[in-house]
Coordinates of C-alpha atoms in Angstrom, one line a residue:
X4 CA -0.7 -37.2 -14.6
X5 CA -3.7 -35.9 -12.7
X6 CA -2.8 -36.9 -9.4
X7 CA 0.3 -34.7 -10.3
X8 CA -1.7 -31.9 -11.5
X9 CA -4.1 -32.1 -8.4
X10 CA -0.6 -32.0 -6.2
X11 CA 0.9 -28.6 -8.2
X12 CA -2.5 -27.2 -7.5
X13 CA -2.6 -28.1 -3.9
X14 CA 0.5 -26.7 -3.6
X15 CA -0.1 -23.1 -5.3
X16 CA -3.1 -23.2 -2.2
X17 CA -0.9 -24.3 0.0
X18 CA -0.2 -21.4 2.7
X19 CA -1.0 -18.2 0.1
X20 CA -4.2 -19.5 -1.7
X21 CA -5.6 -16.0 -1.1
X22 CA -2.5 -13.8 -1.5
X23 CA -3.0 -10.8 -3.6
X24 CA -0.7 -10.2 -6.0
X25 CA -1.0 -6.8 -8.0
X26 CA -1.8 -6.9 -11.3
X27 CA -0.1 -4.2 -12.9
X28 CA 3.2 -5.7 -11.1
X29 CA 6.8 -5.1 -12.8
X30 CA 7.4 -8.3 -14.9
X31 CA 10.5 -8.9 -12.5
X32 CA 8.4 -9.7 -9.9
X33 CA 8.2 -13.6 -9.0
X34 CA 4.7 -14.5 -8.0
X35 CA 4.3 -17.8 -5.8
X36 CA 2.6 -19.7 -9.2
X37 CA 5.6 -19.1 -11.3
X38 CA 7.9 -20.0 -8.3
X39 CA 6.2 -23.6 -8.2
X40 CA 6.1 -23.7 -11.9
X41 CA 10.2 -23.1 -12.0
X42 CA 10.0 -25.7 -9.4
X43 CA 8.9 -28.4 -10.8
X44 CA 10.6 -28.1 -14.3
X45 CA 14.0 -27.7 -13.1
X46 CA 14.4 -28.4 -9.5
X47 CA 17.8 -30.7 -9.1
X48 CA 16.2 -33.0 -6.5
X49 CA 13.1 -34.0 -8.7
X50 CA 15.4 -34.6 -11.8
X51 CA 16.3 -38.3 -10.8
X52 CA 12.4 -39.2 -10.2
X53 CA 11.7 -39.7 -13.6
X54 CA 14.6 -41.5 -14.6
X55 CA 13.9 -44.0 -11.3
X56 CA 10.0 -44.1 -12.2
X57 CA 11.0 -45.3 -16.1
X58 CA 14.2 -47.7 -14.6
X59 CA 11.3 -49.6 -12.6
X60 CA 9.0 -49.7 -15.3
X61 CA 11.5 -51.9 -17.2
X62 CA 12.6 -54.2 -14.4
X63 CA 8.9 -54.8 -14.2
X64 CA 8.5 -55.6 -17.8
X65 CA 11.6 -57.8 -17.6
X66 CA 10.0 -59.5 -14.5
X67 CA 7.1 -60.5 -16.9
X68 CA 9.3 -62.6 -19.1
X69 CA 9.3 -66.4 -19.2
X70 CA 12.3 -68.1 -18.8
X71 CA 14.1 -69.0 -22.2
X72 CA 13.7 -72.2 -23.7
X73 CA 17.2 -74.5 -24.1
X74 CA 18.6 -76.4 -27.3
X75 CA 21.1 -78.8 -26.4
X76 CA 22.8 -81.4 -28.7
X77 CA 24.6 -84.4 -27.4
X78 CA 27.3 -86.4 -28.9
X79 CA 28.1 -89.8 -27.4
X80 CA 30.6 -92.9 -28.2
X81 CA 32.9 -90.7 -30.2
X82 CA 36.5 -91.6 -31.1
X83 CA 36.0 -94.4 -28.9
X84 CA 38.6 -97.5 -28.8
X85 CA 38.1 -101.1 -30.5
X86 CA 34.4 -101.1 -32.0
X87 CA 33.7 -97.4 -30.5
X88 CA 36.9 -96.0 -32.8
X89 CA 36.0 -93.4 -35.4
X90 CA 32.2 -92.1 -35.6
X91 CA 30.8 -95.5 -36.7
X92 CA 29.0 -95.9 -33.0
X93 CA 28.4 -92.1 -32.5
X94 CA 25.0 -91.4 -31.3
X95 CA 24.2 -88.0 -31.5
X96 CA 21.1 -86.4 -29.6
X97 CA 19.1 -82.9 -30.8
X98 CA 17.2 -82.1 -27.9
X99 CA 14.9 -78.8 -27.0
X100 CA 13.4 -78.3 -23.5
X101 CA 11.8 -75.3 -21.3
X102 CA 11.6 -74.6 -17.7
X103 CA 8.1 -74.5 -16.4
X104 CA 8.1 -71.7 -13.2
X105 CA 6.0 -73.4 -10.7
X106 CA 3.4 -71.5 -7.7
X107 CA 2.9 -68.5 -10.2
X108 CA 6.0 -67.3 -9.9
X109 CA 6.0 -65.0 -13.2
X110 CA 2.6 -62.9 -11.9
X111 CA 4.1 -63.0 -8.9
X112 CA 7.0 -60.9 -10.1
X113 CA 5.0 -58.6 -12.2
X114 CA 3.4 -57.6 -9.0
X115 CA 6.7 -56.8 -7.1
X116 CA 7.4 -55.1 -10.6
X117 CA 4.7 -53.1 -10.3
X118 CA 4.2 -51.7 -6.6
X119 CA 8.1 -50.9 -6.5
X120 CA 7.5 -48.6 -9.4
X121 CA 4.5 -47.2 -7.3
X122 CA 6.7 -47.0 -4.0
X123 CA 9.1 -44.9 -6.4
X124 CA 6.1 -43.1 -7.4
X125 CA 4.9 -42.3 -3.9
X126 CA 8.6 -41.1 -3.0
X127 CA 8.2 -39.0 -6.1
X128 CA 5.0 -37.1 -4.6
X129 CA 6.2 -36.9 -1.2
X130 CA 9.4 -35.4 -2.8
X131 CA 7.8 -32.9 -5.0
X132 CA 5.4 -32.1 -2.1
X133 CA 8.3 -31.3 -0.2
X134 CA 9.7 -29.5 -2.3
X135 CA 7.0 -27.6 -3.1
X136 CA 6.2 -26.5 0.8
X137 CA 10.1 -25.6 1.2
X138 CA 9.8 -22.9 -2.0
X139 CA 6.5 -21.6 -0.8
X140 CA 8.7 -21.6 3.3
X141 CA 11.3 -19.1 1.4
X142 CA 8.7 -17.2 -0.9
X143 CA 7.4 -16.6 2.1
X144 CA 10.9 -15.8 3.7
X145 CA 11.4 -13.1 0.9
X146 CA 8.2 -11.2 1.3
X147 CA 8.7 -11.3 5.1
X148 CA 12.1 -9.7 4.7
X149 CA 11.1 -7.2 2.2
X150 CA 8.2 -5.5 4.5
X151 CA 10.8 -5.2 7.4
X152 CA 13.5 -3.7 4.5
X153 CA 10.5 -1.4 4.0
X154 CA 10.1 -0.7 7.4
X155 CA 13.8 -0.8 8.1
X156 CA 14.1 1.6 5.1
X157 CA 11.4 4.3 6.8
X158 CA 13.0 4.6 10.3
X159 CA 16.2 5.7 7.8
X160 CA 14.4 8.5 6.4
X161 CA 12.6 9.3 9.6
X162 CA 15.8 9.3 12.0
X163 CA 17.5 11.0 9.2
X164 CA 15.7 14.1 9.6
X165 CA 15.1 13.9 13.5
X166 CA 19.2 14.1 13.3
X167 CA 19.0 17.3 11.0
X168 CA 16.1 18.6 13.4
X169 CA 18.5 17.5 16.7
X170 CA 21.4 19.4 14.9
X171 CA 19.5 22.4 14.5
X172 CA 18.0 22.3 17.9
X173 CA 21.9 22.0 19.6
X174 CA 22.8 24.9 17.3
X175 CA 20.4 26.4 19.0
X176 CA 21.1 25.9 22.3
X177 CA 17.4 24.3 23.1
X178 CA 18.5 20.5 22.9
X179 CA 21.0 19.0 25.2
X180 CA 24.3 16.7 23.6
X181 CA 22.8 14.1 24.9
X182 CA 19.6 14.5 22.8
X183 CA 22.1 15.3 19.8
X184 CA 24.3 11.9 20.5
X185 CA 20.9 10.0 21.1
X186 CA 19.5 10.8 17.0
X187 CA 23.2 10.5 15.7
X188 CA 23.1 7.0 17.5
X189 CA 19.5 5.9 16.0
X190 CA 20.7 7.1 12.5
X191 CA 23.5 5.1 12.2
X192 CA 21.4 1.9 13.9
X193 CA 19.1 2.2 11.5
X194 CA 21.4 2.2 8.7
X195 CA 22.6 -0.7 10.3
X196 CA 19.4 -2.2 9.8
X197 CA 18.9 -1.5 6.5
X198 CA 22.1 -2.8 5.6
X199 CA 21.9 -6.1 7.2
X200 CA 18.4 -6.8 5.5
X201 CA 19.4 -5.7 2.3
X202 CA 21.9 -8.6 2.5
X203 CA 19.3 -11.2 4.1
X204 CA 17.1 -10.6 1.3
X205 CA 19.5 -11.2 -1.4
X206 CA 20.5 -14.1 0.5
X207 CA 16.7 -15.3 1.2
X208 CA 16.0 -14.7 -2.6
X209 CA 19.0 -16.5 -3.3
X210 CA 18.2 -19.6 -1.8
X211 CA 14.9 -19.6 -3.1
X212 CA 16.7 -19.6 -6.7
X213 CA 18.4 -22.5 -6.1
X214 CA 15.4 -24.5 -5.8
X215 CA 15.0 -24.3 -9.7
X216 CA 19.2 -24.9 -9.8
X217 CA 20.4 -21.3 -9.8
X218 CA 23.0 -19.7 -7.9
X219 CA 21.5 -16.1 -8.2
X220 CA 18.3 -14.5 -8.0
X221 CA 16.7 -13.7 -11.9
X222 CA 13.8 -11.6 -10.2
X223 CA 13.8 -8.4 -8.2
X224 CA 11.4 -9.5 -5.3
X225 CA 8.0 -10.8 -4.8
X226 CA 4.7 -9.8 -4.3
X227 CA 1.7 -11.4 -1.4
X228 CA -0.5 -9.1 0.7
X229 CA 1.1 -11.3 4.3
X230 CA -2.4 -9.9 5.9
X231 CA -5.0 -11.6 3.5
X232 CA -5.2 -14.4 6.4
X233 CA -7.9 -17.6 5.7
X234 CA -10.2 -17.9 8.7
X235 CA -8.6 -21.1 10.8
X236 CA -10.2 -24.6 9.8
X237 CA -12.2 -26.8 12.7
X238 CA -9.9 -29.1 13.6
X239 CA -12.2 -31.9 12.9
X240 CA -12.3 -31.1 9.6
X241 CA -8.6 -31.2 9.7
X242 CA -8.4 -34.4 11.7
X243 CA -10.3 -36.2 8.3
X244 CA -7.2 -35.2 6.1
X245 CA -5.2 -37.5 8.6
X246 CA -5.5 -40.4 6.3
X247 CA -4.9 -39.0 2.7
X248 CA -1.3 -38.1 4.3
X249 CA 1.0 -38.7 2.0
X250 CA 3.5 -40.1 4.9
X251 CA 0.7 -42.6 5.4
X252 CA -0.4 -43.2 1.8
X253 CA 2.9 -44.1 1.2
X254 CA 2.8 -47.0 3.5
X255 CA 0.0 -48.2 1.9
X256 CA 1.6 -49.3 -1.3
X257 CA 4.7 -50.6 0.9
X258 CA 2.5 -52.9 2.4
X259 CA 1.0 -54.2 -0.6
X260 CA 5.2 -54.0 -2.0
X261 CA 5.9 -56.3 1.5
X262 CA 3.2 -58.7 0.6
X263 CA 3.8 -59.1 -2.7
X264 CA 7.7 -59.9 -1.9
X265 CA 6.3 -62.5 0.9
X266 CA 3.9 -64.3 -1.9
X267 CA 6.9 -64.4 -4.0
X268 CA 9.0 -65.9 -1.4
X269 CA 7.1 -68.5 -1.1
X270 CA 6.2 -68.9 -4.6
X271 CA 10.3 -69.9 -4.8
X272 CA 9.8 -72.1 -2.0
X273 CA 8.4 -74.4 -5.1
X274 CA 10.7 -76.2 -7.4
X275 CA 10.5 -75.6 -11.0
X276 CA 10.4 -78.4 -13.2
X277 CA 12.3 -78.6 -16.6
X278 CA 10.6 -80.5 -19.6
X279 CA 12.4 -81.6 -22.9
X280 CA 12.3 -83.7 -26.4
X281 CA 14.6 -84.7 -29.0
X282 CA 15.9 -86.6 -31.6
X283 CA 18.9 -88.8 -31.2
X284 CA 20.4 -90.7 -34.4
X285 CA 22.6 -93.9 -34.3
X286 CA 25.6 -93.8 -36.6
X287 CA 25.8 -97.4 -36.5
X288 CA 22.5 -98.3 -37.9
X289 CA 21.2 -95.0 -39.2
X290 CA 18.3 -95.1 -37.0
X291 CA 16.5 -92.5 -35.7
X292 CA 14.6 -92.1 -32.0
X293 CA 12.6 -89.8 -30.1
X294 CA 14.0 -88.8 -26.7
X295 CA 11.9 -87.3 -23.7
X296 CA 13.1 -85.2 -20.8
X297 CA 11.9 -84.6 -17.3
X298 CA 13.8 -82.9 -14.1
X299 CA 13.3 -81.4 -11.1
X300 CA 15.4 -80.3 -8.1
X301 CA 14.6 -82.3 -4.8
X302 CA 13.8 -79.1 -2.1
X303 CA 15.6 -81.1 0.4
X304 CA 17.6 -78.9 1.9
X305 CA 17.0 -75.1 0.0
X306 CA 13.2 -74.3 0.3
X307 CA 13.9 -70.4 0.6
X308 CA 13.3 -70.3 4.1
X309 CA 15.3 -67.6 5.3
X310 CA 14.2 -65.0 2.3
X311 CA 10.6 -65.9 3.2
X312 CA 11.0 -65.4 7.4
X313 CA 12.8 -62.0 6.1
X314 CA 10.1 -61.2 3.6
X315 CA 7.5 -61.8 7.0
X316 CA 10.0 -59.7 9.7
X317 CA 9.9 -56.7 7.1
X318 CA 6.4 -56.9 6.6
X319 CA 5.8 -56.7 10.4
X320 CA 8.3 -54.3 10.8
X321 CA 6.5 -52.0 8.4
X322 CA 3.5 -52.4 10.4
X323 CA 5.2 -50.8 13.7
X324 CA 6.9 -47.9 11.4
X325 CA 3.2 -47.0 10.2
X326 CA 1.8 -46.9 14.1
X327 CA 4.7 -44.8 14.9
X328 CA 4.3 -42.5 11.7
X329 CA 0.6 -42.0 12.5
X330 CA 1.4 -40.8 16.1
X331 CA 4.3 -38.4 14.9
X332 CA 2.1 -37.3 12.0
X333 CA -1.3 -36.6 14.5
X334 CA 1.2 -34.9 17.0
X335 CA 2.8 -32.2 14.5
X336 CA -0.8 -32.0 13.2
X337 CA -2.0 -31.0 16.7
X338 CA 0.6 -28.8 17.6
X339 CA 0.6 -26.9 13.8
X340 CA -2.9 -26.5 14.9
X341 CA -2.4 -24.7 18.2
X342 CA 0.4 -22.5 16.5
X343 CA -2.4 -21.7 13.9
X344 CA -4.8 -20.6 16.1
X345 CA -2.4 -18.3 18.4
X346 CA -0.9 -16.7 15.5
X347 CA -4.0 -15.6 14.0
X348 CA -5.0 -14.2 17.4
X349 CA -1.6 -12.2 17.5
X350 CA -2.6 -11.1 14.4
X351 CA -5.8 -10.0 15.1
X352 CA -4.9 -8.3 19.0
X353 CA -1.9 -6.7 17.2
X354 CA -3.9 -4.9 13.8
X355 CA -7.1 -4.3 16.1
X356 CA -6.0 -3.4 19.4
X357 CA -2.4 -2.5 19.7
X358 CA -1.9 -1.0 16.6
X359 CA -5.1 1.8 17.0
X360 CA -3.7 2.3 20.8
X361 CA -0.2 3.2 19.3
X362 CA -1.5 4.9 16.6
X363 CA -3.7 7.1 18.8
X364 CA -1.0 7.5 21.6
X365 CA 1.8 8.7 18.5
X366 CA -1.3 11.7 17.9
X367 CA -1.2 12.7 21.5
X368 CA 2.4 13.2 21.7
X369 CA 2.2 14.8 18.5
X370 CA -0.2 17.2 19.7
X371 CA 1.7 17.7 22.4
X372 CA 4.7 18.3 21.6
X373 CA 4.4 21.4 20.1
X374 CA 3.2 22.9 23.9
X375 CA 5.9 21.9 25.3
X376 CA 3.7 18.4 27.3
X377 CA 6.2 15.9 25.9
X378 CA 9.9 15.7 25.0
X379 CA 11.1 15.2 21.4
X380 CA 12.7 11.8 22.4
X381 CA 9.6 10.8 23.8
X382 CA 8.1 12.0 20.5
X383 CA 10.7 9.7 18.7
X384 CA 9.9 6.3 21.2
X385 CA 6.4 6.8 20.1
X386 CA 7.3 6.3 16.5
X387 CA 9.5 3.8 16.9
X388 CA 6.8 2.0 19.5
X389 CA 4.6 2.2 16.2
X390 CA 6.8 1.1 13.8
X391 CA 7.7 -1.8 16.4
X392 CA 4.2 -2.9 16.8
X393 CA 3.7 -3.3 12.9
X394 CA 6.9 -5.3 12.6
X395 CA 5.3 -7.6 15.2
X396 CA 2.5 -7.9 13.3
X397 CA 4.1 -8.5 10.2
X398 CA 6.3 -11.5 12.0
X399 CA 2.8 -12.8 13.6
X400 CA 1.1 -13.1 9.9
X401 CA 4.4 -14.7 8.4
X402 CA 4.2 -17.5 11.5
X403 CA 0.3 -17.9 10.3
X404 CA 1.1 -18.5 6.8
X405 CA 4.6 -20.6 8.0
X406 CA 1.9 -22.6 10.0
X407 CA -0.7 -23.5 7.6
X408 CA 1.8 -24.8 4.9
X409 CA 3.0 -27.2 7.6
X410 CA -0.3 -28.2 8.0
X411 CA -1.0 -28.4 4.6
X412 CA 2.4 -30.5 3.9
X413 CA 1.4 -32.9 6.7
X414 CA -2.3 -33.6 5.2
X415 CA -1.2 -33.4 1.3
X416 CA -4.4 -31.2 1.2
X417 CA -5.3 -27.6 1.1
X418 CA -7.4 -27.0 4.1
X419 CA -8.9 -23.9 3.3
X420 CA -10.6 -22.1 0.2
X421 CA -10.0 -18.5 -1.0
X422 CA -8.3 -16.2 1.6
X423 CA -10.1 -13.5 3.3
X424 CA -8.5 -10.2 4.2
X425 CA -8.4 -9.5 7.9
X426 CA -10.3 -6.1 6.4
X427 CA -12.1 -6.6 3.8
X428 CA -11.7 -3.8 1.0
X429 CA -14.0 -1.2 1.2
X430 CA -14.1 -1.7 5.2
X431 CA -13.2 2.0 7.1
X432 CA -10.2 1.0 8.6
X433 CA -6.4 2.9 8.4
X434 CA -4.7 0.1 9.1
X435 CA -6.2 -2.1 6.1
X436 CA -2.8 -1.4 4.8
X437 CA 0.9 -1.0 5.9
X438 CA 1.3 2.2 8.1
X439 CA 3.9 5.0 6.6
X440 CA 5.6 6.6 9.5
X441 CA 4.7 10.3 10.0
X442 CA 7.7 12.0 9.0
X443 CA 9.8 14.8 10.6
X444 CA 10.3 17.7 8.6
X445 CA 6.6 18.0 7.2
X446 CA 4.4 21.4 7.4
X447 CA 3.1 20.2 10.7
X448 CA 6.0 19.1 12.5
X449 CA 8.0 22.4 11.5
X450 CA 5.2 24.5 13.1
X451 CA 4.9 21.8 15.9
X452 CA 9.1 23.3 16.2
X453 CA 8.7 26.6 16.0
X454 CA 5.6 26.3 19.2
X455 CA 8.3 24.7 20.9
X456 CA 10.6 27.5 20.6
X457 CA 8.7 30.3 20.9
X458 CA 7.0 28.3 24.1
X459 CA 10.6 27.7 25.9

């Protein structure tokens, strides 16, 4: 139980330990705590576990049982011929014996009991660890596809009006068709746009459902601040976690399972014996005697040889798969890494140095625009440059987050504490949070219109 409360923890970290999540949030909003706790009570694939943990705890109990001892009774010289006729000369025998398991056979088999209902319980972990990484993978999914909706959503309302403004201009006579055909053309892309993610998001919070077995979504979205990003761990550090992998752990109690089937191998190598007693009365005389039994097989030709060279082979065998698991595990490890690092720094080049440029180059058109210094579709690239730059940005911090819970799921350990913000709170920055598109149509850009006109 607490290496299972320890795991749900470590999974809550694992890639949105430092999320924010709003606190006056509509209660139809699915945070990533209440994801995992849906998870784990009625996720379909972890059903079985307990049933398969409580199956192996009773084969080890029966394991642990002696075998049972025998009564036997014995009737000889009955309804026999000349003086063996009748029951006269019957000799009947009451007899009770026991098999005695010889090499330690019983322990033995509580052991192999015992570390198969581990192996089942390492499966379990590995499997809700899993699990766990794959619902935080489409959490993560469904707040990456709601900021692009949102996104998606503003280049509507903006293209909306430059098509009214485009209209108006053609009416005019001081736009071309072109121009005209151009804003029609973005309008109806970007309905496009907003259309298709509308439908990957139900689908995205869809299959984040079905992790907790339903076929549609009982929440309305989620809620995670994608740019609260933890400053990247030394790889060192990360390197230490190697061996508390749960793909490694789990060999671990394999090999002690493997040894403990090659000890009782063996341990069957032995012959049991079988001892008895009884009591066997003579009909004839009325007599009564005491009779003792002893047997034991001869392990001439059956001394378990082939179940012990197999029990060997496997246990060698699980040596290789471990060397081979460690080298897969360190690679992934290595290359996580790498992807860690390089999606932070797209993080950081986009919100720090791209995204001011843009932001200060969409000002300069704006400004000059209304002297006539800059076309309106050169006004409209700008914007859309913008808007492109922040969807960048918002992909870059979803591959960040994507990457540390693959790091996290490889090391069974969160590898960083509390989340920082890439600007802290009360820092003086305007892109500390999502941008809002300046929007045709405003007080500005109507007297930005009417320069225009009266300049041309």
């Amino acid at each position: 139980m607490h290496r299972t409360a320890r795991l749900l923890i470590g999974s809550v970290l694992i890639g949105f330990s430092g999320l924010i999540f709003a606190a006056d949030r509509d209660y139809t909003t699915l945070t990533l705590p209440e994801a995992l706790a849906r998870v784990l009570s009625d996720n379909p694939e972890l059903a079985h576990y307990p049933y398969d943990v409580r199956a192996a705890e009773a084969r080890a109990l029966q394991a642990g049982f002696r075998p049972n001892p025998r009564v036997s009774l014995e009737v000889e010289n009955l309804a026999g011929s000349g003086e063996l006729s009748g029951i006269d000369a019957m000799e009947t025998t009451l007899a009770l014996s026991q098999v005695i398991e010889m090499g330690g056979k019983r322990p033995l088999r509580q052991d192999v009991g015992q570390w198969r209902r581990q192996s089942i319980e390492r499966d379990y972990e590995l499997a809700r660890l899993d699990v766990f990484s794959t619902a935080a993978s489409r959490y993560l999914e469904v707040v990456q596809t709601q900021s692009l909706l949102a996104f998606a959503q503003q280049v509507v309302d903006f293209t909306t009006t430059a098509e009214a403004v485009a209209q108006k201009r053609f009416d005019a006579g001081s736009a071309s068709r072109a121009e005209l055909s151009r804003a029609r053309t973005d309008l109806m892309q970007a309905k496009l746009a907003v259309s298709t993610l509308k439908v990957g998001l139900a689908n995205a919070k869809r299959r984040l459902a079905s992790l907790w077995g339903q076929a549609e979504a009982d929440f309305s979205g989620v809620e995670a601040e994608l740019f609260a990003l933890a400053p990247v761990p030394d790889f060192s550090s990360i390197q230490l976690q190697l061996e508390q992998a749960p793909q490694l752990q789990r060999f671990m109690t394999l090999s002690r399972l493997r040894q403990a089937e090659l000890d009782l191998a063996i341990a069957r190598g032995r012959q049991d014996i079988e001892v008895g007693a009884g009591i066997r009365r003579f009909e004839e005389t009325g007599d009564t005697g005491l009779v003792v039994q002893f047997s034991m097989p001869l392990g001439v030709f059956d001394r378990n040889q082939g179940d012990i060279t197999a029990a060997r082979q496997d246990l060698a065998k699980l040596d290789l798969e471990e060397k081979a698991t460690r080298v897969k595990v360190f690679t992934e490890l290595r290359n996580a890494f790498a992807q860690l690092e390089q999606a932070r720094e797209r993080v950081t080049v986009l919100r720090e140095q791209i995204l001011p440029e843009a932001q200060q180059a969409l000002a300069l058109v704006q400004d000059g625009y209304g002297d006539g210094r800059f076309s309106y579709l050169e006004l409209v690239e700008a914007r859309r440059q913008l808007l492109s730059f922040e969807t960048e940005a918002v992909t870059a911090a979803t591959d960040f987050h994507q990457t540390l819970i693959t790091l996290e799921t490889l090391t069974g350990q969160p590898l960083t504490g509390e989340r920082e913000s890439l600007y802290p709170p009360n820092a003086a920055n305007p892109l500390r949070s999502e941008l809002r598109l300046p929007m045709l149509g405003g007080a500005a850009d109507h007297a930005s219109f009417l320069q225009q006109d009266e300049s041309e």
